[in-house]
CSV table of C-alpha atoms in Angstrom, one decimal:
chain,number,residue,atom,x,y,z
A,1289,UNK,CA,-8.5,-111.4,9.5
A,1290,UNK,CA,-8.4,-114.3,12.0
A,1291,UNK,CA,-7.5,-117.9,10.7
A,1292,UNK,CA,-10.5,-119.4,10.0
A,1293,UNK,CA,-11.5,-116.4,8.0
A,1294,UNK,CA,-8.3,-116.6,6.1
A,1295,UNK,CA,-8.9,-120.2,5.5
A,1296,UNK,CA,-12.3,-119.9,3.8
A,1297,UNK,CA,-11.6,-117.0,1.5
A,1298,UNK,CA,-8.2,-119.0,0.4
A,1299,UNK,CA,-10.8,-122.5,0.1
A,1300,UNK,CA,-13.2,-120.1,-2.0
A,1301,UNK,CA,-10.4,-118.8,-4.2
A,1302,UNK,CA,-9.5,-122.4,-4.7
A,1303,UNK,CA,-13.4,-123.6,-5.5
A,1304,UNK,CA,-13.5,-120.7,-7.9
A,1305,UNK,CA,-10.5,-122.1,-9.8
A,1306,UNK,CA,-11.7,-125.4,-9.9
A,1307,UNK,CA,-15.4,-124.8,-10.8
A,1308,UNK,CA,-14.8,-126.6,-13.8
A,1309,UNK,CA,-13.9,-129.8,-12.1
A,1310,UNK,CA,-16.4,-132.3,-10.2
A,1311,UNK,CA,-16.4,-130.6,-6.8
A,1312,UNK,CA,-17.1,-133.0,-3.7
A,1313,UNK,CA,-17.4,-131.6,-0.3
A,1314,UNK,CA,-15.2,-134.5,1.1
A,1315,UNK,CA,-12.7,-133.3,-1.7
A,1316,UNK,CA,-12.7,-129.8,-0.3
A,1317,UNK,CA,-12.4,-131.1,3.2
A,1318,UNK,CA,-9.3,-132.7,2.4
A,1319,UNK,CA,-8.0,-130.1,0.5
A,1320,UNK,CA,-8.5,-127.4,3.3
A,1321,UNK,CA,-7.1,-129.9,6.2
A,1322,UNK,CA,-10.4,-130.2,7.9
A,1323,UNK,CA,-13.5,-132.5,8.6
A,1324,UNK,CA,-16.2,-131.9,6.2
A,1325,UNK,CA,-18.5,-131.1,9.3
A,1326,UNK,CA,-16.1,-128.7,10.6
A,1327,UNK,CA,-15.5,-127.3,7.3
A,1328,UNK,CA,-18.8,-127.1,6.9
A,1329,UNK,CA,-19.8,-125.1,9.8
A,1330,UNK,CA,-16.8,-122.8,9.5
A,1331,UNK,CA,-17.6,-122.2,5.8
A,1332,UNK,CA,-21.7,-121.4,6.5
A,1333,UNK,CA,-20.7,-118.9,9.5
A,1334,UNK,CA,-18.3,-117.0,7.4
A,1335,UNK,CA,-20.0,-116.9,4.2
A,1336,UNK,CA,-23.7,-117.3,5.3
A,1337,UNK,CA,-24.3,-120.3,3.0
A,1338,UNK,CA,-23.2,-123.9,2.5
A,1339,UNK,CA,-20.5,-125.0,0.3
A,1340,UNK,CA,-22.7,-126.7,-1.6
A,1341,UNK,CA,-25.0,-123.8,-2.5
A,1342,UNK,CA,-21.9,-121.4,-2.9
A,1343,UNK,CA,-20.5,-124.1,-5.6
A,1344,UNK,CA,-24.0,-124.0,-7.4
A,1345,UNK,CA,-24.7,-120.6,-7.6
A,1346,UNK,CA,-21.0,-119.9,-8.8
A,1347,UNK,CA,-21.7,-122.1,-11.6
A,1348,UNK,CA,-25.3,-121.3,-12.4
A,1349,UNK,CA,-23.8,-117.7,-13.1
A,1350,UNK,CA,-20.8,-118.6,-15.0
A,1351,UNK,CA,-23.5,-120.7,-17.2
A,1352,UNK,CA,-25.9,-117.6,-17.4
A,1353,UNK,CA,-22.4,-115.8,-18.9
A,1354,UNK,CA,-21.7,-118.9,-21.2
A,1355,UNK,CA,-25.1,-118.9,-22.7
A,1356,UNK,CA,-25.3,-114.9,-23.2
A,1357,UNK,CA,-21.5,-114.9,-24.8
A,1358,UNK,CA,-21.3,-118.1,-26.8
A,1359,UNK,CA,-23.4,-120.3,-28.8
A,1360,UNK,CA,-22.3,-123.5,-27.0
A,1361,UNK,CA,-25.3,-125.6,-26.9
A,1362,UNK,CA,-27.0,-125.8,-23.2
A,1363,UNK,CA,-26.3,-129.2,-22.9
A,1364,UNK,CA,-22.5,-128.7,-23.6
A,1365,UNK,CA,-22.4,-126.0,-21.0
A,1366,UNK,CA,-24.5,-127.9,-18.3
A,1367,UNK,CA,-21.7,-130.3,-19.1
A,1368,UNK,CA,-19.0,-128.4,-18.8
A,1369,UNK,CA,-20.1,-127.2,-15.2
A,1370,UNK,CA,-20.5,-130.2,-14.3
A,1371,UNK,CA,-24.6,-130.6,-13.5
A,1372,UNK,CA,-25.7,-134.2,-13.6
A,1373,UNK,CA,-28.1,-133.5,-16.7
A,1374,UNK,CA,-29.4,-131.0,-18.8
A,1375,UNK,CA,-32.9,-131.4,-16.9
A,1376,UNK,CA,-31.4,-130.8,-13.4
A,1377,UNK,CA,-29.5,-127.7,-14.9
A,1378,UNK,CA,-32.6,-126.2,-16.6
A,1379,UNK,CA,-34.5,-127.0,-13.5
A,1380,UNK,CA,-31.7,-125.5,-10.9
A,1381,UNK,CA,-31.2,-122.4,-13.7
A,1382,UNK,CA,-34.9,-121.6,-14.1
A,1383,UNK,CA,-35.3,-121.5,-10.1
A,1384,UNK,CA,-32.6,-118.9,-9.9
A,1385,UNK,CA,-33.3,-116.7,-13.0
A,1386,UNK,CA,-37.2,-117.3,-13.5
A,1387,UNK,CA,-36.6,-118.4,-17.2
A,1388,UNK,CA,-35.3,-121.5,-18.8
A,1389,UNK,CA,-31.9,-121.4,-20.3
A,1390,UNK,CA,-33.1,-120.7,-23.8
A,1391,UNK,CA,-35.3,-118.0,-23.0
A,1392,UNK,CA,-32.3,-116.3,-21.3
A,1393,UNK,CA,-30.3,-116.8,-24.0
A,1394,UNK,CA,-32.8,-115.4,-26.2
A,1395,UNK,CA,-33.2,-112.4,-24.2
A,1396,UNK,CA,-29.7,-111.8,-24.2
A,1397,UNK,CA,-29.5,-112.4,-20.1
A,1398,UNK,CA,-32.0,-110.3,-19.2
A,1399,UNK,CA,-34.4,-111.1,-16.6
A,1400,UNK,CA,-38.4,-111.2,-17.8
A,1401,UNK,CA,-39.2,-108.7,-15.3
A,1402,UNK,CA,-36.2,-106.9,-15.5
A,1403,UNK,CA,-36.6,-102.9,-16.5
């Protein structure tokens, strides 16, 4: 594996371990030792998506698991994963899963059109 690929894999492990903290691209770049512009280019090249999208998608998947596995309030789950508000979380969650967090929970984490 070439060095930039190793850096990105190590960095994604670090991001995954820190998803419960606020993660800003400036801080991630500083942790990786790259400028944010260079890091974003490397990340997109190796992962096929932006750092921001990678983080958002990971947080949404973890939140979906929490909705299914806990009785925590939607607000608490949205705050746990660092979303600005419950409204923002609900909008992004609904866009990804085609249903609201409450509906997701009621259906046991099964998408509406799932067979």
